[in-house]
């Protein structure tokens, strides 16, 4: 479906276009808010960043990410109904609490090109059972704090400093 284009002046006086449609609110490549109710969502190809709290408390069970995506900001999917995620190699930044308290999240496959997982990235994901890190991770920290169900962790590219 075609969205509605709305132009507004930003603080610099430049025109900024915002695209609003029934499902996504986007601004300059940042997905600011998801308003849908679908169980499976494909991120639009013009999105390079999923903004802070964009999917917070959503009922989405699975998200299809594309190779244009570079960032997932703080709390982007916090409290959502995600069941599994597979992050593409193009991811360069993951924000703190991005997937915190996704109580139905069972499986994570990370192909992202990041070297550090922020604290509380997957904290309190009680159903998380399987994590596959195919990334050049150097630091994990408290990323999986209170993940009481986790029993499979695969680190295929863990780099040691």
mmCIF file of N, CA and C in Angstrom, residues 22-151:
data_model
loop_
_atom_site.group_PDB
_atom_site.id
_atom_site.type_symbol
_atom_site.label_atom_id
_atom_site.label_comp_id
_atom_site.label_asym_id
_atom_site.label_seq_id
_atom_site.Cartn_x
_atom_site.Cartn_y
_atom_site.Cartn_z
ATOM 1 N N UNK A 22 0.200 2.499 6.916
ATOM 2 C CA UNK A 22 -0.563 1.814 7.953
ATOM 3 C C UNK A 22 0.294 0.995 8.906
ATOM 4 N N UNK A 23 1.506 0.627 8.484
ATOM 5 C CA UNK A 23 2.305 -0.273 9.299
ATOM 6 C C UNK A 23 3.558 0.387 9.874
ATOM 7 N N UNK A 24 4.314 1.114 9.041
ATOM 8 C CA UNK A 24 5.600 1.672 9.471
ATOM 9 C C UNK A 24 5.594 3.196 9.471
ATOM 10 N N UNK A 25 6.280 3.768 10.458
ATOM 11 C CA UNK A 25 6.568 5.202 10.464
ATOM 12 C C UNK A 25 8.076 5.294 10.246
ATOM 13 N N UNK A 26 8.478 5.941 9.141
ATOM 14 C CA UNK A 26 9.894 6.040 8.781
ATOM 15 C C UNK A 26 10.269 7.485 8.558
ATOM 16 N N UNK A 27 11.539 7.799 8.862
ATOM 17 C CA UNK A 27 12.071 9.135 8.629
ATOM 18 C C UNK A 27 13.549 8.998 8.302
ATOM 19 N N UNK A 28 13.928 9.399 7.103
ATOM 20 C CA UNK A 28 15.325 9.381 6.667
ATOM 21 C C UNK A 28 16.015 8.042 6.924
ATOM 22 N N UNK A 29 15.367 6.953 6.590
ATOM 23 C CA UNK A 29 15.968 5.628 6.723
ATOM 24 C C UNK A 29 15.853 5.010 8.099
ATOM 25 N N UNK A 30 15.210 5.708 9.030
ATOM 26 C CA UNK A 30 15.028 5.182 10.392
ATOM 27 C C UNK A 30 13.575 4.731 10.552
ATOM 28 N N UNK A 31 13.380 3.488 10.905
ATOM 29 C CA UNK A 31 12.043 2.995 11.215
ATOM 30 C C UNK A 31 11.773 3.418 12.655
ATOM 31 N N UNK A 32 10.881 4.382 12.819
ATOM 32 C CA UNK A 32 10.626 4.976 14.133
ATOM 33 C C UNK A 32 9.577 4.230 14.938
ATOM 34 N N UNK A 33 8.594 3.648 14.242
ATOM 35 C CA UNK A 33 7.502 2.988 14.954
ATOM 36 C C UNK A 33 6.834 1.973 14.051
ATOM 37 N N UNK A 34 6.523 0.824 14.623
ATOM 38 C CA UNK A 34 5.746 -0.209 13.947
ATOM 39 C C UNK A 34 4.349 -0.196 14.548
ATOM 40 N N UNK A 35 3.329 -0.056 13.681
ATOM 41 C CA UNK A 35 1.947 0.046 14.149
ATOM 42 C C UNK A 35 1.081 -1.143 13.753
ATOM 43 N N UNK A 36 1.681 -2.180 13.201
ATOM 44 C CA UNK A 36 0.899 -3.307 12.702
ATOM 45 C C UNK A 36 0.621 -4.363 13.747
ATOM 46 N N UNK A 37 -0.035 -5.419 13.284
ATOM 47 C CA UNK A 37 -0.364 -6.532 14.168
ATOM 48 C C UNK A 37 -0.007 -7.877 13.539
ATOM 49 N N UNK A 38 0.787 -7.858 12.474
ATOM 50 C CA UNK A 38 1.186 -9.085 11.804
ATOM 51 C C UNK A 38 2.141 -9.890 12.680
ATOM 52 N N UNK A 39 2.135 -11.210 12.517
ATOM 53 C CA UNK A 39 3.045 -12.058 13.273
ATOM 54 C C UNK A 39 4.433 -12.102 12.645
ATOM 55 N N UNK A 40 4.497 -11.964 11.320
ATOM 56 C CA UNK A 40 5.767 -11.951 10.594
ATOM 57 C C UNK A 40 5.869 -10.624 9.865
ATOM 58 N N UNK A 41 6.982 -9.924 10.064
ATOM 59 C CA UNK A 41 7.170 -8.596 9.479
ATOM 60 C C UNK A 41 8.480 -8.570 8.713
ATOM 61 N N UNK A 42 8.435 -8.024 7.499
ATOM 62 C CA UNK A 42 9.648 -7.818 6.721
ATOM 63 C C UNK A 42 9.989 -6.333 6.770
ATOM 64 N N UNK A 43 11.206 -6.027 7.228
ATOM 65 C CA UNK A 43 11.651 -4.639 7.319
ATOM 66 C C UNK A 43 11.794 -4.075 5.911
ATOM 67 N N UNK A 44 11.246 -2.882 5.637
ATOM 68 C CA UNK A 44 11.365 -2.300 4.292
ATOM 69 C C UNK A 44 12.834 -2.083 3.903
ATOM 70 N N UNK A 45 13.175 -2.261 2.632
ATOM 71 C CA UNK A 45 14.573 -2.169 2.191
ATOM 72 C C UNK A 45 15.192 -0.776 2.305
ATOM 73 N N UNK A 46 14.376 0.270 2.449
ATOM 74 C CA UNK A 46 14.930 1.620 2.589
ATOM 75 C C UNK A 46 15.309 1.948 4.037
ATOM 76 N N UNK A 47 15.094 1.016 4.952
ATOM 77 C CA UNK A 47 15.394 1.234 6.365
ATOM 78 C C UNK A 47 16.818 0.769 6.662
ATOM 79 N N UNK A 48 17.641 1.663 7.232
ATOM 80 C CA UNK A 48 18.995 1.285 7.648
ATOM 81 C C UNK A 48 19.115 1.220 9.171
ATOM 82 N N UNK A 49 18.127 1.768 9.888
ATOM 83 C CA UNK A 49 18.155 1.782 11.344
ATOM 84 C C UNK A 49 16.759 1.494 11.888
ATOM 85 N N UNK A 50 16.704 0.611 12.873
ATOM 86 C CA UNK A 50 15.459 0.407 13.610
ATOM 87 C C UNK A 50 15.599 1.245 14.875
ATOM 88 N N UNK A 51 14.737 2.215 15.013
ATOM 89 C CA UNK A 51 14.846 3.209 16.079
ATOM 90 C C UNK A 51 14.490 2.705 17.457
ATOM 91 N N UNK A 52 14.805 3.557 18.424
ATOM 92 C CA UNK A 52 14.560 3.270 19.839
ATOM 93 C C UNK A 52 13.066 2.991 20.068
ATOM 94 N N UNK A 53 12.781 1.852 20.655
ATOM 95 C CA UNK A 53 11.438 1.415 21.026
ATOM 96 C C UNK A 53 10.491 1.237 19.836
ATOM 97 N N UNK A 54 11.002 1.092 18.635
ATOM 98 C CA UNK A 54 10.163 0.981 17.436
ATOM 99 C C UNK A 54 9.186 -0.193 17.485
ATOM 100 N N UNK A 55 9.601 -1.316 18.038
ATOM 101 C CA UNK A 55 8.750 -2.509 18.128
ATOM 102 C C UNK A 55 8.429 -2.853 19.583
ATOM 103 N N UNK A 56 8.677 -1.938 20.480
ATOM 104 C CA UNK A 56 8.466 -2.210 21.904
ATOM 105 C C UNK A 56 7.023 -2.652 22.160
ATOM 106 N N UNK A 57 6.867 -3.764 22.852
ATOM 107 C CA UNK A 57 5.577 -4.355 23.222
ATOM 108 C C UNK A 57 4.754 -4.828 22.021
ATOM 109 N N UNK A 58 5.371 -5.009 20.861
ATOM 110 C CA UNK A 58 4.623 -5.468 19.688
ATOM 111 C C UNK A 58 4.347 -6.968 19.780
ATOM 112 N N UNK A 59 3.383 -7.429 18.996
ATOM 113 C CA UNK A 59 3.016 -8.843 18.968
ATOM 114 C C UNK A 59 3.712 -9.596 17.841
ATOM 115 N N UNK A 60 4.710 -8.993 17.224
ATOM 116 C CA UNK A 60 5.466 -9.628 16.140
ATOM 117 C C UNK A 60 6.214 -10.841 16.677
ATOM 118 N N UNK A 61 6.110 -11.978 15.956
ATOM 119 C CA UNK A 61 6.808 -13.187 16.371
ATOM 120 C C UNK A 61 8.120 -13.385 15.610
ATOM 121 N N UNK A 62 8.171 -12.873 14.392
ATOM 122 C CA UNK A 62 9.372 -13.048 13.567
ATOM 123 C C UNK A 62 9.561 -11.831 12.690
ATOM 124 N N UNK A 63 10.811 -11.378 12.579
ATOM 125 C CA UNK A 63 11.143 -10.225 11.742
ATOM 126 C C UNK A 63 12.163 -10.675 10.704
ATOM 127 N N UNK A 64 11.904 -10.292 9.460
ATOM 128 C CA UNK A 64 12.848 -10.585 8.376
ATOM 129 C C UNK A 64 13.662 -9.318 8.132
ATOM 130 N N UNK A 65 14.954 -9.410 8.434
ATOM 131 C CA UNK A 65 15.866 -8.281 8.253
ATOM 132 C C UNK A 65 16.527 -8.391 6.883
ATOM 133 N N UNK A 66 16.913 -7.282 6.300
ATOM 134 C CA UNK A 66 17.596 -7.283 5.001
ATOM 135 C C UNK A 66 19.022 -6.772 5.172
ATOM 136 N N UNK A 67 19.802 -6.868 4.125
ATOM 137 C CA UNK A 67 21.226 -6.516 4.185
ATOM 138 C C UNK A 67 21.511 -5.015 4.181
ATOM 139 N N UNK A 68 20.498 -4.159 4.086
ATOM 140 C CA UNK A 68 20.705 -2.711 4.186
ATOM 141 C C UNK A 68 20.698 -2.241 5.637
ATOM 142 N N UNK A 69 20.225 -3.089 6.533
ATOM 143 C CA UNK A 69 20.080 -2.712 7.934
ATOM 144 C C UNK A 69 21.444 -2.627 8.613
ATOM 145 N N UNK A 70 21.718 -1.494 9.279
ATOM 146 C CA UNK A 70 23.007 -1.262 9.934
ATOM 147 C C UNK A 70 22.905 -1.205 11.456
ATOM 148 N N UNK A 71 21.775 -0.699 11.984
ATOM 149 C CA UNK A 71 21.647 -0.477 13.424
ATOM 150 C C UNK A 71 20.297 -0.933 13.957
ATOM 151 N N UNK A 72 20.342 -1.439 15.172
ATOM 152 C CA UNK A 72 19.135 -1.670 15.960
ATOM 153 C C UNK A 72 19.377 -0.929 17.266
ATOM 154 N N UNK A 73 18.619 0.115 17.500
ATOM 155 C CA UNK A 73 18.873 1.007 18.627
ATOM 156 C C UNK A 73 18.310 0.471 19.943
ATOM 157 N N UNK A 74 18.621 1.184 21.028
ATOM 158 C CA UNK A 74 18.213 0.802 22.379
ATOM 159 C C UNK A 74 16.718 0.481 22.456
ATOM 160 N N UNK A 75 16.416 -0.607 23.132
ATOM 161 C CA UNK A 75 15.038 -0.995 23.462
ATOM 162 C C UNK A 75 14.139 -1.193 22.240
ATOM 163 N N UNK A 76 14.717 -1.388 21.078
ATOM 164 C CA UNK A 76 13.934 -1.475 19.839
ATOM 165 C C UNK A 76 12.858 -2.552 19.881
ATOM 166 N N UNK A 77 13.160 -3.718 20.449
ATOM 167 C CA UNK A 77 12.205 -4.833 20.485
ATOM 168 C C UNK A 77 11.849 -5.235 21.921
ATOM 169 N N UNK A 78 12.197 -4.419 22.874
ATOM 170 C CA UNK A 78 11.979 -4.739 24.285
ATOM 171 C C UNK A 78 10.507 -5.070 24.554
ATOM 172 N N UNK A 79 10.272 -6.114 25.314
ATOM 173 C CA UNK A 79 8.925 -6.589 25.693
ATOM 174 C C UNK A 79 8.100 -7.092 24.509
ATOM 175 N N UNK A 80 8.709 -7.341 23.371
ATOM 176 C CA UNK A 80 7.933 -7.810 22.212
ATOM 177 C C UNK A 80 7.711 -9.318 22.290
ATOM 178 N N UNK A 81 6.930 -9.842 21.357
ATOM 179 C CA UNK A 81 6.574 -11.262 21.334
ATOM 180 C C UNK A 81 7.458 -12.077 20.396
ATOM 181 N N UNK A 82 8.637 -11.567 20.054
ATOM 182 C CA UNK A 82 9.538 -12.294 19.157
ATOM 183 C C UNK A 82 9.787 -13.714 19.646
ATOM 184 N N UNK A 83 9.823 -14.669 18.701
ATOM 185 C CA UNK A 83 10.124 -16.057 19.029
ATOM 186 C C UNK A 83 11.489 -16.470 18.510
ATOM 187 N N UNK A 84 11.927 -15.850 17.428
ATOM 188 C CA UNK A 84 13.247 -16.139 16.874
ATOM 189 C C UNK A 84 13.735 -14.935 16.077
ATOM 190 N N UNK A 85 15.063 -14.775 16.035
ATOM 191 C CA UNK A 85 15.645 -13.710 15.220
ATOM 192 C C UNK A 85 16.917 -14.218 14.553
ATOM 193 N N UNK A 86 17.142 -13.730 13.352
ATOM 194 C CA UNK A 86 18.391 -13.977 12.642
ATOM 195 C C UNK A 86 18.883 -12.629 12.131
ATOM 196 N N UNK A 87 19.965 -12.155 12.723
ATOM 197 C CA UNK A 87 20.496 -10.836 12.383
ATOM 198 C C UNK A 87 21.499 -10.949 11.244
ATOM 199 N N UNK A 88 21.366 -10.094 10.225
ATOM 200 C CA UNK A 88 22.253 -10.172 9.061
ATOM 201 C C UNK A 88 23.662 -9.640 9.358
ATOM 202 N N UNK A 89 24.582 -9.987 8.493
ATOM 203 C CA UNK A 89 25.973 -9.571 8.620
ATOM 204 C C UNK A 89 26.137 -8.054 8.573
ATOM 205 N N UNK A 90 25.203 -7.366 7.968
ATOM 206 C CA UNK A 90 25.298 -5.908 7.795
ATOM 207 C C UNK A 90 25.148 -5.124 9.096
ATOM 208 N N UNK A 91 24.646 -5.754 10.162
ATOM 209 C CA UNK A 91 24.447 -5.061 11.442
ATOM 210 C C UNK A 91 25.794 -4.655 12.029
ATOM 211 N N UNK A 92 25.933 -3.354 12.305
ATOM 212 C CA UNK A 92 27.173 -2.810 12.877
ATOM 213 C C UNK A 92 26.987 -2.331 14.314
ATOM 214 N N UNK A 93 25.736 -2.178 14.738
ATOM 215 C CA UNK A 93 25.463 -1.660 16.077
ATOM 216 C C UNK A 93 24.182 -2.277 16.627
ATOM 217 N N UNK A 94 24.260 -2.735 17.876
ATOM 218 C CA UNK A 94 23.091 -3.207 18.607
ATOM 219 C C UNK A 94 23.012 -2.409 19.899
ATOM 220 N N UNK A 95 21.867 -1.797 20.149
ATOM 221 C CA UNK A 95 21.695 -0.962 21.327
ATOM 222 C C UNK A 95 21.412 -1.759 22.583
ATOM 223 N N UNK A 96 21.641 -1.111 23.699
ATOM 224 C CA UNK A 96 21.388 -1.713 25.003
ATOM 225 C C UNK A 96 19.893 -2.031 25.141
ATOM 226 N N UNK A 97 19.594 -3.161 25.722
ATOM 227 C CA UNK A 97 18.210 -3.604 25.962
ATOM 228 C C UNK A 97 17.416 -3.836 24.675
ATOM 229 N N UNK A 98 18.070 -3.962 23.539
ATOM 230 C CA UNK A 98 17.361 -4.064 22.252
ATOM 231 C C UNK A 98 16.337 -5.195 22.227
ATOM 232 N N UNK A 99 16.660 -6.321 22.872
ATOM 233 C CA UNK A 99 15.749 -7.473 22.891
ATOM 234 C C UNK A 99 15.421 -7.894 24.326
ATOM 235 N N UNK A 100 15.593 -7.000 25.255
ATOM 236 C CA UNK A 100 15.376 -7.331 26.663
ATOM 237 C C UNK A 100 13.934 -7.743 26.935
ATOM 238 N N UNK A 101 13.778 -8.746 27.728
ATOM 239 C CA UNK A 101 12.494 -9.237 28.207
ATOM 240 C C UNK A 101 11.544 -9.631 27.075
ATOM 241 N N UNK A 102 12.109 -10.208 26.027
ATOM 242 C CA UNK A 102 11.291 -10.839 24.985
ATOM 243 C C UNK A 102 11.030 -12.251 25.497
ATOM 244 N N UNK A 103 9.986 -12.417 26.263
ATOM 245 C CA UNK A 103 9.749 -13.635 27.030
ATOM 246 C C UNK A 103 9.477 -14.868 26.176
ATOM 247 N N UNK A 104 9.137 -14.690 24.905
ATOM 248 C CA UNK A 104 8.874 -15.827 24.014
ATOM 249 C C UNK A 104 10.052 -16.148 23.095
ATOM 250 N N UNK A 105 11.094 -15.341 23.151
ATOM 251 C CA UNK A 105 12.252 -15.540 22.275
ATOM 252 C C UNK A 105 12.964 -16.840 22.632
ATOM 253 N N UNK A 106 13.058 -17.764 21.651
ATOM 254 C CA UNK A 106 13.667 -19.072 21.866
ATOM 255 C C UNK A 106 15.002 -19.241 21.155
ATOM 256 N N UNK A 107 15.180 -18.553 20.026
ATOM 257 C CA UNK A 107 16.362 -18.819 19.192
ATOM 258 C C UNK A 107 16.911 -17.522 18.616
ATOM 259 N N UNK A 108 18.256 -17.379 18.683
ATOM 260 C CA UNK A 108 18.945 -16.218 18.125
ATOM 261 C C UNK A 108 20.102 -16.705 17.260
ATOM 262 N N UNK A 109 20.146 -16.232 16.021
ATOM 263 C CA UNK A 109 21.288 -16.471 15.136
ATOM 264 C C UNK A 109 21.832 -15.098 14.790
ATOM 265 N N UNK A 110 23.085 -14.877 15.149
ATOM 266 C CA UNK A 110 23.681 -13.565 14.935
ATOM 267 C C UNK A 110 24.837 -13.671 13.940
ATOM 268 N N UNK A 111 24.622 -13.088 12.769
ATOM 269 C CA UNK A 111 25.648 -13.032 11.735
ATOM 270 C C UNK A 111 26.229 -11.626 11.640
ATOM 271 N N UNK A 112 25.855 -10.761 12.575
ATOM 272 C CA UNK A 112 26.235 -9.350 12.560
ATOM 273 C C UNK A 112 27.746 -9.177 12.603
ATOM 274 N N UNK A 113 28.220 -8.046 12.076
ATOM 275 C CA UNK A 113 29.657 -7.776 12.013
ATOM 276 C C UNK A 113 30.154 -6.992 13.226
ATOM 277 N N UNK A 114 29.472 -7.104 14.346
ATOM 278 C CA UNK A 114 29.855 -6.380 15.557
ATOM 279 C C UNK A 114 30.851 -7.187 16.392
ATOM 280 N N UNK A 115 31.590 -6.493 17.241
ATOM 281 C CA UNK A 115 32.577 -7.165 18.084
ATOM 282 C C UNK A 115 32.196 -7.165 19.561
ATOM 283 N N UNK A 116 31.178 -6.405 19.926
ATOM 284 C CA UNK A 116 30.768 -6.315 21.332
ATOM 285 C C UNK A 116 29.246 -6.392 21.431
ATOM 286 N N UNK A 117 28.784 -7.224 22.347
ATOM 287 C CA UNK A 117 27.356 -7.280 22.642
ATOM 288 C C UNK A 117 27.118 -6.419 23.875
ATOM 289 N N UNK A 118 26.186 -5.472 23.801
ATOM 290 C CA UNK A 118 25.950 -4.592 24.950
ATOM 291 C C UNK A 118 25.296 -5.334 26.111
ATOM 292 N N UNK A 119 25.487 -4.799 27.302
ATOM 293 C CA UNK A 119 24.834 -5.359 28.484
ATOM 294 C C UNK A 119 23.322 -5.364 28.289
ATOM 295 N N UNK A 120 22.710 -6.394 28.808
ATOM 296 C CA UNK A 120 21.248 -6.534 28.811
ATOM 297 C C UNK A 120 20.628 -6.649 27.424
ATOM 298 N N UNK A 121 21.412 -6.986 26.423
ATOM 299 C CA UNK A 121 20.885 -7.139 25.063
ATOM 300 C C UNK A 121 19.728 -8.134 25.029
ATOM 301 N N UNK A 122 19.916 -9.290 25.665
ATOM 302 C CA UNK A 122 18.891 -10.338 25.705
ATOM 303 C C UNK A 122 18.474 -10.668 27.136
ATOM 304 N N UNK A 123 18.682 -9.785 28.071
ATOM 305 C CA UNK A 123 18.370 -10.062 29.479
ATOM 306 C C UNK A 123 16.901 -10.403 29.690
ATOM 307 N N UNK A 124 16.685 -11.312 30.580
ATOM 308 C CA UNK A 124 15.359 -11.758 31.011
ATOM 309 C C UNK A 124 14.543 -12.303 29.828
ATOM 310 N N UNK A 125 15.200 -12.932 28.889
ATOM 311 C CA UNK A 125 14.518 -13.661 27.814
ATOM 312 C C UNK A 125 14.384 -15.095 28.311
ATOM 313 N N UNK A 126 13.380 -15.336 29.144
ATOM 314 C CA UNK A 126 13.233 -16.593 29.874
ATOM 315 C C UNK A 126 13.134 -17.833 28.999
ATOM 316 N N UNK A 127 12.633 -17.706 27.776
ATOM 317 C CA UNK A 127 12.465 -18.861 26.897
ATOM 318 C C UNK A 127 13.657 -19.096 25.979
ATOM 319 N N UNK A 128 14.643 -18.224 26.037
ATOM 320 C CA UNK A 128 15.798 -18.333 25.138
ATOM 321 C C UNK A 128 16.545 -19.623 25.418
ATOM 322 N N UNK A 129 16.619 -20.479 24.388
ATOM 323 C CA UNK A 129 17.257 -21.782 24.526
ATOM 324 C C UNK A 129 18.510 -21.901 23.684
ATOM 325 N N UNK A 130 18.504 -21.295 22.513
ATOM 326 C CA UNK A 130 19.600 -21.500 21.566
ATOM 327 C C UNK A 130 20.130 -20.168 21.052
ATOM 328 N N UNK A 131 21.452 -19.994 21.134
ATOM 329 C CA UNK A 131 22.118 -18.796 20.633
ATOM 330 C C UNK A 131 23.290 -19.231 19.771
ATOM 331 N N UNK A 132 23.303 -18.748 18.543
ATOM 332 C CA UNK A 132 24.405 -19.048 17.627
ATOM 333 C C UNK A 132 25.054 -17.723 17.233
ATOM 334 N N UNK A 133 26.293 -17.515 17.666
ATOM 335 C CA UNK A 133 27.018 -16.281 17.359
ATOM 336 C C UNK A 133 28.027 -16.550 16.249
ATOM 337 N N UNK A 134 27.710 -16.096 15.048
ATOM 338 C CA UNK A 134 28.588 -16.234 13.889
ATOM 339 C C UNK A 134 29.230 -14.895 13.593
ATOM 340 N N UNK A 135 29.652 -14.226 14.624
ATOM 341 C CA UNK A 135 30.179 -12.868 14.530
ATOM 342 C C UNK A 135 31.555 -12.816 15.174
ATOM 343 N N UNK A 136 32.354 -11.805 14.824
ATOM 344 C CA UNK A 136 33.687 -11.666 15.424
ATOM 345 C C UNK A 136 33.619 -11.052 16.829
ATOM 346 N N UNK A 137 32.833 -11.638 17.700
ATOM 347 C CA UNK A 137 32.586 -11.109 19.043
ATOM 348 C C UNK A 137 33.858 -11.176 19.881
ATOM 349 N N UNK A 138 34.185 -10.050 20.513
ATOM 350 C CA UNK A 138 35.322 -9.994 21.436
ATOM 351 C C UNK A 138 34.850 -9.828 22.884
ATOM 352 N N UNK A 139 33.645 -9.278 23.041
ATOM 353 C CA UNK A 139 33.155 -9.006 24.385
ATOM 354 C C UNK A 139 31.660 -9.278 24.456
ATOM 355 N N UNK A 140 31.268 -10.076 25.455
ATOM 356 C CA UNK A 140 29.856 -10.409 25.639
ATOM 357 C C UNK A 140 29.287 -9.716 26.869
ATOM 358 N N UNK A 141 30.018 -9.642 27.940
ATOM 359 C CA UNK A 141 29.534 -8.966 29.142
ATOM 360 C C UNK A 141 28.291 -9.623 29.712
ATOM 361 N N UNK A 142 27.323 -8.809 30.125
ATOM 362 C CA UNK A 142 26.087 -9.285 30.749
ATOM 363 C C UNK A 142 24.932 -9.295 29.754
ATOM 364 N N UNK A 143 25.224 -9.639 28.524
ATOM 365 C CA UNK A 143 24.232 -9.604 27.448
ATOM 366 C C UNK A 143 23.092 -10.583 27.635
ATOM 367 N N UNK A 144 23.352 -11.708 28.310
ATOM 368 C CA UNK A 144 22.355 -12.760 28.476
ATOM 369 C C UNK A 144 21.953 -12.912 29.946
ATOM 370 N N UNK A 145 21.984 -11.829 30.675
ATOM 371 C CA UNK A 145 21.665 -11.805 32.092
ATOM 372 C C UNK A 145 20.266 -12.374 32.345
ATOM 373 N N UNK A 146 20.148 -13.317 33.258
ATOM 374 C CA UNK A 146 18.867 -13.913 33.677
ATOM 375 C C UNK A 146 18.120 -14.631 32.560
ATOM 376 N N UNK A 147 18.845 -15.230 31.634
ATOM 377 C CA UNK A 147 18.227 -16.077 30.602
ATOM 378 C C UNK A 147 18.196 -17.500 31.157
ATOM 379 N N UNK A 148 17.193 -17.798 31.944
ATOM 380 C CA UNK A 148 17.155 -19.033 32.728
ATOM 381 C C UNK A 148 16.968 -20.296 31.892
ATOM 382 N N UNK A 149 16.481 -20.183 30.672
ATOM 383 C CA UNK A 149 16.232 -21.367 29.859
ATOM 384 C C UNK A 149 17.335 -21.707 28.872
ATOM 385 N N UNK A 150 18.378 -20.885 28.772
ATOM 386 C CA UNK A 150 19.402 -21.081 27.741
ATOM 387 C C UNK A 150 20.234 -22.326 28.015
ATOM 388 N N UNK A 151 20.328 -23.192 27.000
ATOM 389 C CA UNK A 151 21.131 -24.394 27.163
ATOM 390 C C UNK A 151 22.037 -24.687 25.973
#
